[in-house]
PDB file of C-alpha atoms and ligand atoms in Angstrom:
ATOM      1  CA  MET A   3     -22.020 -27.298  15.647  1.00 46.00           C
ATOM      2  CA  ASN A   4     -22.366 -23.908  14.338  1.00 50.00           C
ATOM      3  CA  PRO A   5     -20.421 -21.450  16.061  1.00 54.00           C
ATOM      4  CA  ALA A   6     -22.379 -18.313  16.902  1.00 66.00           C
ATOM      5  CA  GLU A   7     -21.364 -14.483  16.491  1.00 74.00           C
ATOM      6  CA  THR A   8     -20.004 -14.600  20.310  1.00 83.00           C
ATOM      7  CA  ASP A   9     -17.683 -17.678  19.794  1.00 95.00           C
ATOM      8  CA  ALA A  10     -14.013 -16.950  19.839  1.00 97.00           C
ATOM      9  CA  LEU A  11     -10.972 -18.389  17.851  1.00 98.00           C
ATOM     10  CA  ILE A  12      -7.808 -18.555  20.024  1.00 98.00           C
ATOM     11  CA  VAL A  13      -4.743 -18.880  17.771  1.00 98.00           C
ATOM     12  CA  VAL A  14      -2.047 -20.107  19.905  1.00 99.00           C
ATOM     13  CA  ASP A  15       1.783 -19.315  19.325  1.00 99.00           C
ATOM     14  CA  VAL A  16       1.851 -19.612  15.483  1.00 99.00           C
ATOM     15  CA  GLN A  17       5.460 -18.166  15.607  1.00 98.00           C
ATOM     16  CA  ASN A  18       8.492 -18.648  13.669  1.00 98.00           C
ATOM     17  CA  ASP A  19      10.555 -20.502  16.455  1.00 99.00           C
ATOM     18  CA  PHE A  20       7.723 -23.242  16.415  1.00 98.00           C
ATOM     19  CA  LEU A  21       8.079 -23.587  12.690  1.00 98.00           C
ATOM     20  CA  PRO A  22      10.430 -26.086  10.889  1.00 98.00           C
ATOM     21  CA  GLY A  23      13.747 -24.238  10.872  1.00 98.00           C
ATOM     22  CA  GLY A  24      12.909 -22.513  14.240  1.00 98.00           C
ATOM     23  CA  SER A  25      14.727 -22.884  17.553  1.00 98.00           C
ATOM     24  CA  LEU A  26      11.929 -25.069  19.108  1.00 98.00           C
ATOM     25  CA  ALA A  27      10.610 -26.562  15.896  1.00 98.00           C
ATOM     26  CA  VAL A  28       7.197 -28.492  16.237  1.00 98.00           C
ATOM     27  CA  PRO A  29       6.900 -31.141  13.409  1.00 98.00           C
ATOM     28  CA  GLN A  30       4.952 -29.907  10.697  1.00 98.00           C
ATOM     29  CA  GLY A  31       4.091 -26.547  12.728  1.00 98.00           C
ATOM     30  CA  ASP A  32       3.820 -24.799   9.283  1.00 98.00           C
ATOM     31  CA  ALA A  33       0.942 -27.012   8.323  1.00 98.00           C
ATOM     32  CA  VAL A  34      -1.548 -25.217  10.655  1.00 98.00           C
ATOM     33  CA  VAL A  35      -1.144 -21.808   8.901  1.00 98.00           C
ATOM     34  CA  PRO A  36      -3.843 -22.681   6.167  1.00 98.00           C
ATOM     35  CA  ALA A  37      -6.186 -24.313   8.578  1.00 98.00           C
ATOM     36  CA  VAL A  38      -5.915 -21.575  11.122  1.00 98.00           C
ATOM     37  CA  ASN A  39      -6.432 -18.952   8.286  1.00 98.00           C
ATOM     38  CA  ALA A  40      -9.447 -20.567   7.010  1.00 96.00           C
ATOM     39  CA  LEU A  41     -10.864 -20.664  10.681  1.00 96.00           C
ATOM     40  CA  ALA A  42     -10.151 -16.994  11.283  1.00 96.00           C
ATOM     41  CA  ALA A  43     -12.129 -15.834   8.392  1.00 91.00           C
ATOM     42  CA  ARG A  44     -15.219 -17.329   9.971  1.00 90.00           C
ATOM     43  CA  PHE A  45     -15.189 -16.037  13.448  1.00 94.00           C
ATOM     44  CA  GLY A  46     -16.483 -12.667  15.068  1.00 92.00           C
ATOM     45  CA  ILE A  47     -13.941 -12.987  17.872  1.00 96.00           C
ATOM     46  CA  VAL A  48     -10.293 -13.979  16.971  1.00 97.00           C
ATOM     47  CA  VAL A  49      -7.426 -13.607  19.437  1.00 98.00           C
ATOM     48  CA  ALA A  50      -3.621 -14.447  18.639  1.00 98.00           C
ATOM     49  CA  THR A  51      -1.159 -15.354  21.206  1.00 99.00           C
ATOM     50  CA  GLN A  52       2.688 -15.055  21.242  1.00 98.00           C
ATOM     51  CA  ASP A  53       5.076 -16.744  23.538  1.00 98.00           C
ATOM     52  CA  TRP A  54       7.198 -13.675  24.614  1.00 98.00           C
ATOM     53  CA  HIS A  55      10.126 -14.247  26.717  1.00 98.00           C
ATOM     54  CA  THR A  56      12.872 -12.156  28.085  1.00 98.00           C
ATOM     55  CA  PRO A  57      16.362 -12.814  26.947  1.00 98.00           C
ATOM     56  CA  GLY A  58      17.598 -15.626  29.356  1.00 98.00           C
ATOM     57  CA  HIS A  59      14.205 -16.496  30.419  1.00 98.00           C
ATOM     58  CA  LEU A  60      14.206 -19.305  33.274  1.00 98.00           C
ATOM     59  CA  SER A  61      12.388 -21.724  31.117  1.00 98.00           C
ATOM     60  CA  PHE A  62      15.601 -21.817  28.850  1.00 98.00           C
ATOM     61  CA  ALA A  63      18.032 -24.859  29.525  1.00 98.00           C
ATOM     62  CA  SER A  64      20.830 -21.952  28.712  1.00 98.00           C
ATOM     63  CA  ALA A  65      19.844 -20.186  31.988  1.00 98.00           C
ATOM     64  CA  HIS A  66      20.474 -23.360  34.280  1.00 98.00           C
ATOM     65  CA  PRO A  67      24.276 -24.393  33.738  1.00 97.00           C
ATOM     66  CA  GLY A  68      24.848 -28.304  33.667  1.00 97.00           C
ATOM     67  CA  ARG A  69      21.306 -28.695  32.311  1.00 98.00           C
ATOM     68  CA  GLY A  70      20.018 -29.475  28.833  1.00 98.00           C
ATOM     69  CA  PRO A  71      16.932 -29.104  26.694  1.00 98.00           C
ATOM     70  CA  PHE A  72      13.985 -31.355  27.744  1.00 98.00           C
ATOM     71  CA  GLU A  73      15.212 -32.025  31.082  1.00 98.00           C
ATOM     72  CA  THR A  74      12.914 -31.199  33.918  1.00 98.00           C
ATOM     73  CA  VAL A  75      13.826 -28.788  36.887  1.00 98.00           C
ATOM     74  CA  PRO A  76      11.957 -27.745  40.057  1.00 98.00           C
ATOM     75  CA  MET A  77      11.021 -24.268  40.148  1.00 98.00           C
ATOM     76  CA  PRO A  78       8.967 -22.502  42.987  1.00 98.00           C
ATOM     77  CA  TYR A  79       5.886 -22.998  41.101  1.00 97.00           C
ATOM     78  CA  GLY A  80       6.694 -26.678  40.157  1.00 98.00           C
ATOM     79  CA  PRO A  81       8.420 -28.827  37.696  1.00 98.00           C
ATOM     80  CA  GLN A  82       9.477 -26.997  34.584  1.00 98.00           C
ATOM     81  CA  ILE A  83      10.545 -28.641  31.481  1.00 98.00           C
ATOM     82  CA  LEU A  84      13.783 -26.816  30.105  1.00 98.00           C
ATOM     83  CA  TRP A  85      13.640 -25.550  26.400  1.00 98.00           C
ATOM     84  CA  PRO A  86      15.976 -24.392  23.861  1.00 98.00           C
ATOM     85  CA  ASP A  87      15.894 -20.603  23.696  1.00 98.00           C
ATOM     86  CA  HIS A  88      12.943 -19.466  21.641  1.00 98.00           C
ATOM     87  CA  CYS A  89      10.508 -16.467  21.254  1.00 99.00           C
ATOM     88  CA  VAL A  90      12.616 -13.796  22.830  1.00 99.00           C
ATOM     89  CA  GLN A  91      10.870 -10.664  22.810  1.00 98.00           C
ATOM     90  CA  GLY A  92      11.069  -8.773  19.523  1.00 98.00           C
ATOM     91  CA  THR A  93      13.161 -11.106  17.665  1.00 98.00           C
ATOM     92  CA  ALA A  94      12.369 -12.721  14.120  1.00 98.00           C
ATOM     93  CA  GLY A  95      11.756 -15.878  15.975  1.00 98.00           C
ATOM     94  CA  ALA A  96       8.997 -14.600  18.022  1.00 98.00           C
ATOM     95  CA  ALA A  97       7.039 -12.956  15.118  1.00 98.00           C
ATOM     96  CA  LEU A  98       3.937 -14.453  13.851  1.00 98.00           C
ATOM     97  CA  ALA A  99       4.439 -17.033  11.066  1.00 98.00           C
ATOM     98  CA  PRO A 100       4.473 -15.557   7.593  1.00 95.00           C
ATOM     99  CA  GLY A 101       1.379 -16.440   5.561  1.00 96.00           C
ATOM    100  CA  LEU A 102      -0.465 -16.254   8.656  1.00 98.00           C
ATOM    101  CA  GLU A 103      -3.737 -14.089   8.001  1.00 97.00           C
ATOM    102  CA  LEU A 104      -4.715 -12.596  11.169  1.00 97.00           C
ATOM    103  CA  SER A 105      -5.293  -8.979  10.095  1.00 95.00           C
ATOM    104  CA  LYS A 106      -8.886  -9.371  11.825  1.00 92.00           C
ATOM    105  CA  ALA A 107      -7.603 -10.689  14.983  1.00 97.00           C
ATOM    106  CA  GLN A 108      -8.640  -7.773  17.714  1.00 97.00           C
ATOM    107  CA  LEU A 109      -6.285  -8.808  20.340  1.00 98.00           C
ATOM    108  CA  VAL A 110      -2.809 -10.255  20.313  1.00 98.00           C
ATOM    109  CA  LEU A 111      -1.925 -11.442  23.781  1.00 98.00           C
ATOM    110  CA  ARG A 112       1.740 -11.914  24.911  1.00 98.00           C
ATOM    111  CA  LYS A 113       2.524 -14.550  27.583  1.00 98.00           C
ATOM    112  CA  GLY A 114       5.545 -15.914  29.278  1.00 98.00           C
ATOM    113  CA  HIS A 115       6.990 -12.271  29.828  1.00 98.00           C
ATOM    114  CA  HIS A 116       7.720 -12.683  33.295  1.00 98.00           C
ATOM    115  CA  HIS A 117      11.297 -13.598  33.603  1.00 98.00           C
ATOM    116  CA  ALA A 118      11.168 -16.274  36.172  1.00 98.00           C
ATOM    117  CA  VAL A 119       7.607 -17.860  35.336  1.00 98.00           C
ATOM    118  CA  ASP A 120       6.657 -19.758  32.386  1.00 98.00           C
ATOM    119  CA  SER A 121       3.425 -19.489  30.770  1.00 98.00           C
ATOM    120  CA  TYR A 122       2.059 -22.148  28.574  1.00 98.00           C
ATOM    121  CA  SER A 123      -1.552 -21.073  29.182  1.00 98.00           C
ATOM    122  CA  ALA A 124      -2.983 -17.888  27.645  1.00 98.00           C
ATOM    123  CA  PHE A 125      -5.210 -17.648  30.966  1.00 98.00           C
ATOM    124  CA  ARG A 126      -2.698 -18.119  33.685  1.00 98.00           C
ATOM    125  CA  GLU A 127       1.062 -18.182  34.232  1.00 98.00           C
ATOM    126  CA  ALA A 128       2.758 -21.194  35.319  1.00 98.00           C
ATOM    127  CA  ASP A 129       2.563 -20.195  39.162  1.00 97.00           C
ATOM    128  CA  ARG A 130      -1.398 -20.951  38.376  1.00 96.00           C
ATOM    129  CA  ILE A 131      -2.234 -17.881  40.008  1.00 96.00           C
ATOM    130  CA  THR A 132      -1.085 -14.593  37.932  1.00 98.00           C
ATOM    131  CA  PRO A 133      -4.035 -13.912  35.211  1.00 98.00           C
ATOM    132  CA  THR A 134      -3.093 -12.602  31.763  1.00 98.00           C
ATOM    133  CA  GLY A 135      -6.383 -10.929  31.683  1.00 98.00           C
ATOM    134  CA  LEU A 136      -7.837 -13.162  28.562  1.00 98.00           C
ATOM    135  CA  ALA A 137     -10.717 -14.323  30.795  1.00 98.00           C
ATOM    136  CA  GLY A 138     -11.856 -11.121  31.404  1.00 98.00           C
ATOM    137  CA  TYR A 139     -11.314  -9.635  27.937  1.00 98.00           C
ATOM    138  CA  LEU A 140     -13.474 -12.688  26.466  1.00 98.00           C
ATOM    139  CA  ARG A 141     -16.380 -12.102  29.140  1.00 97.00           C
ATOM    140  CA  GLU A 142     -16.440  -8.772  28.418  1.00 96.00           C
ATOM    141  CA  ARG A 143     -16.668  -9.493  24.793  1.00 95.00           C
ATOM    142  CA  GLY A 144     -19.540 -11.860  25.293  1.00 95.00           C
ATOM    143  CA  ALA A 145     -17.621 -14.999  24.332  1.00 96.00           C
ATOM    144  CA  ARG A 146     -18.972 -18.145  25.688  1.00 96.00           C
ATOM    145  CA  HIS A 147     -17.403 -21.158  23.422  1.00 96.00           C
ATOM    146  CA  LEU A 148     -13.818 -20.956  22.699  1.00 97.00           C
ATOM    147  CA  PHE A 149     -12.238 -22.893  19.621  1.00 97.00           C
ATOM    148  CA  VAL A 150      -8.707 -23.283  20.375  1.00 98.00           C
ATOM    149  CA  CYS A 151      -6.027 -23.937  17.692  1.00 98.00           C
ATOM    150  CA  GLY A 152      -1.970 -23.460  16.905  1.00 99.00           C
ATOM    151  CA  LEU A 153       1.102 -24.852  18.422  1.00 98.00           C
ATOM    152  CA  ALA A 154       1.684 -26.888  20.225  1.00 98.00           C
ATOM    153  CA  THR A 155      -1.188 -29.245  20.964  1.00 98.00           C
ATOM    154  CA  ASP A 156       0.478 -30.787  23.940  1.00 98.00           C
ATOM    155  CA  PHE A 157       1.556 -27.747  25.652  1.00 98.00           C
ATOM    156  CA  CYS A 158       0.176 -24.236  25.087  1.00 98.00           C
ATOM    157  CA  VAL A 159      -2.984 -25.403  23.364  1.00 99.00           C
ATOM    158  CA  ALA A 160      -3.779 -27.696  25.945  1.00 98.00           C
ATOM    159  CA  TRP A 161      -3.096 -25.653  28.862  1.00 98.00           C
ATOM    160  CA  THR A 162      -4.928 -22.825  27.276  1.00 98.00           C
ATOM    161  CA  ALA A 163      -7.952 -25.228  26.615  1.00 99.00           C
ATOM    162  CA  LEU A 164      -7.970 -26.681  30.185  1.00 98.00           C
ATOM    163  CA  ASP A 165      -7.753 -22.966  31.616  1.00 98.00           C
ATOM    164  CA  GLY A 166     -10.543 -21.987  29.411  1.00 98.00           C
ATOM    165  CA  ARG A 167     -12.619 -24.670  30.920  1.00 98.00           C
ATOM    166  CA  ALA A 168     -11.519 -23.560  34.531  1.00 98.00           C
ATOM    167  CA  ALA A 169     -12.588 -20.254  33.421  1.00 98.00           C
ATOM    168  CA  GLY A 170     -16.208 -21.368  32.707  1.00 98.00           C
ATOM    169  CA  PHE A 171     -16.088 -21.349  28.881  1.00 98.00           C
ATOM    170  CA  GLU A 172     -17.034 -24.060  26.624  1.00 97.00           C
ATOM    171  CA  VAL A 173     -13.780 -25.102  24.743  1.00 98.00           C
ATOM    172  CA  SER A 174     -13.134 -27.026  21.802  1.00 97.00           C
ATOM    173  CA  VAL A 175      -9.771 -27.792  20.192  1.00 98.00           C
ATOM    174  CA  VAL A 176      -9.584 -27.889  16.474  1.00 98.00           C
ATOM    175  CA  GLU A 177      -7.234 -30.848  16.054  1.00 98.00           C
ATOM    176  CA  ASP A 178      -6.443 -30.184  12.304  1.00 98.00           C
ATOM    177  CA  ALA A 179      -5.496 -26.735  12.972  1.00 98.00           C
ATOM    178  CA  CYS A 180      -2.759 -27.934  15.846  1.00 98.00           C
ATOM    179  CA  ARG A 181       0.415 -29.867  15.751  1.00 98.00           C
ATOM    180  CA  ALA A 182       2.467 -31.417  18.689  1.00 98.00           C
ATOM    181  CA  ILE A 183       5.643 -31.682  20.277  1.00 98.00           C
ATOM    182  CA  ASP A 184       4.952 -35.107  21.798  1.00 98.00           C
ATOM    183  CA  LEU A 185       7.683 -35.434  24.470  1.00 97.00           C
ATOM    184  CA  ASP A 186       7.693 -38.658  26.279  1.00 95.00           C
ATOM    185  CA  GLY A 187       3.906 -39.212  25.835  1.00 98.00           C
ATOM    186  CA  SER A 188       2.792 -35.643  26.463  1.00 98.00           C
ATOM    187  CA  LEU A 189       0.347 -35.520  23.632  1.00 98.00           C
ATOM    188  CA  ALA A 190      -1.630 -38.557  24.811  1.00 98.00           C
ATOM    189  CA  ARG A 191      -1.560 -37.132  28.320  1.00 98.00           C
ATOM    190  CA  ALA A 192      -2.726 -34.039  26.948  1.00 98.00           C
ATOM    191  CA  TRP A 193      -5.693 -35.360  25.218  1.00 98.00           C
ATOM    192  CA  ALA A 194      -6.844 -37.577  28.038  1.00 98.00           C
ATOM    193  CA  GLU A 195      -6.681 -34.531  30.209  1.00 98.00           C
ATOM    194  CA  MET A 196      -8.663 -32.156  27.996  1.00 98.00           C
ATOM    195  CA  GLU A 197     -11.172 -34.874  27.456  1.00 98.00           C
ATOM    196  CA  ALA A 198     -11.489 -35.648  31.310  1.00 98.00           C
ATOM    197  CA  ALA A 199     -12.080 -31.759  31.687  1.00 98.00           C
ATOM    198  CA  GLY A 200     -14.771 -31.545  28.960  1.00 98.00           C
ATOM    199  CA  VAL A 201     -12.802 -30.232  26.076  1.00 98.00           C
ATOM    200  CA  ARG A 202     -14.278 -31.132  22.673  1.00 98.00           C
ATOM    201  CA  ARG A 203     -11.940 -32.498  19.958  1.00 98.00           C
ATOM    202  CA  VAL A 204     -13.357 -31.319  16.899  1.00 97.00           C
ATOM    203  CA  SER A 205     -12.139 -30.756  13.241  1.00 97.00           C
ATOM    204  CA  SER A 206     -12.357 -27.862  10.866  1.00 96.00           C
ATOM    205  CA  ALA A 207     -14.292 -30.003   8.640  1.00 93.00           C
ATOM    206  CA  GLY A 208     -16.944 -30.811  11.071  1.00 91.00           C
ATOM    207  CA  LEU A 209     -17.620 -27.433  12.283  1.00 87.00           C
ATOM    208  CA  ARG A 210     -19.783 -26.272   9.299  1.00 67.00           C
ATOM    209  CA  LEU A 211     -19.106 -22.639  10.234  1.00 59.00           C
ATOM    210  CA  PRO A 212     -21.214 -19.863   8.464  1.00 55.00           C
ATOM    211  CA  SER A 213     -18.810 -18.157   6.070  1.00 53.00           C
ATOM    212  CA  ARG A 214     -18.995 -14.492   6.819  1.00 53.00           C
ATOM    213  CA  PRO A 215     -17.851 -11.375   5.148  1.00 48.00           C
ATOM    214  CA  ALA A 216     -14.491  -9.926   5.857  1.00 44.00           C
TER     215      ALA A 216
HETATM  216  C1  LIG B  21       5.366 -23.763  23.986  1.00 81.78           C
HETATM  217  C2  LIG B  21       6.963 -24.649  25.189  1.00 81.78           C
HETATM  218  C3  LIG B  21       7.653 -23.806  25.537  1.00 81.78           C
HETATM  219  C4  LIG B  21       4.049 -23.938  23.021  1.00 81.78           C
HETATM  220  C5  LIG B  21       5.815 -22.602  24.359  1.00 81.78           C
HETATM  221  O1  LIG B  21       3.864 -22.829  22.489  1.00 81.78           O
HETATM  222  O2  LIG B  21       3.473 -25.015  23.279  1.00 81.78           O
HETATM  223  N1  LIG B  21       6.001 -24.809  24.475  1.00 81.78           N
HETATM  224  N2  LIG B  21       7.133 -22.637  25.228  1.00 81.78           N
HETATM  225 ZN1  LIG B  22       7.967 -20.811  25.749  1.00 81.78          ZN
END
């Protein structure tokens, strides 16, 4: 598999709060940094996303008295897992990880900024209706095949990959450049859903991307 000039790398939520020591730490989340850097050097289109919540965002357990992190509550758009406060707009926890070399990323897309609606997906908010604009951006850039990596495999990476397919793109998830939260079997479920939707499961080593000048 040889990504063409019009293939796009989507780097999902590689932010301090998802790294060890962060408020919603993904086990070994920091391990994706070198893998993502190596991938980014080889793609013509690079997009990074940031989870970007308002203070007191309704996906935070702290906004629901009597509820705790990782419980599920009904929201108007469906069930919502409650999370520890994380990735609050402008905070150090919301910053991209140190060591991430994404100076060539042309777009940094922020999501989850509507106070009452979560957005795991980089394409559509959790109401499944409100678009972020990413599909239009990628189409206008001529992208056809998206390679998705980052954090966390079973939430923002999976939802982004599934919505990328729904938007008509070829989608591959680069497994070694992702890490998962894995809450009650969520990782196995995410891979099953992605495979059923035609998302390819690939590794960096299997890509044989042409190296390109910076
Ligand atoms: C994420 C849970 C809550 C993610 C974001 O980036 O996978 N997970 N917010
Ligand atoms: Zn979030």
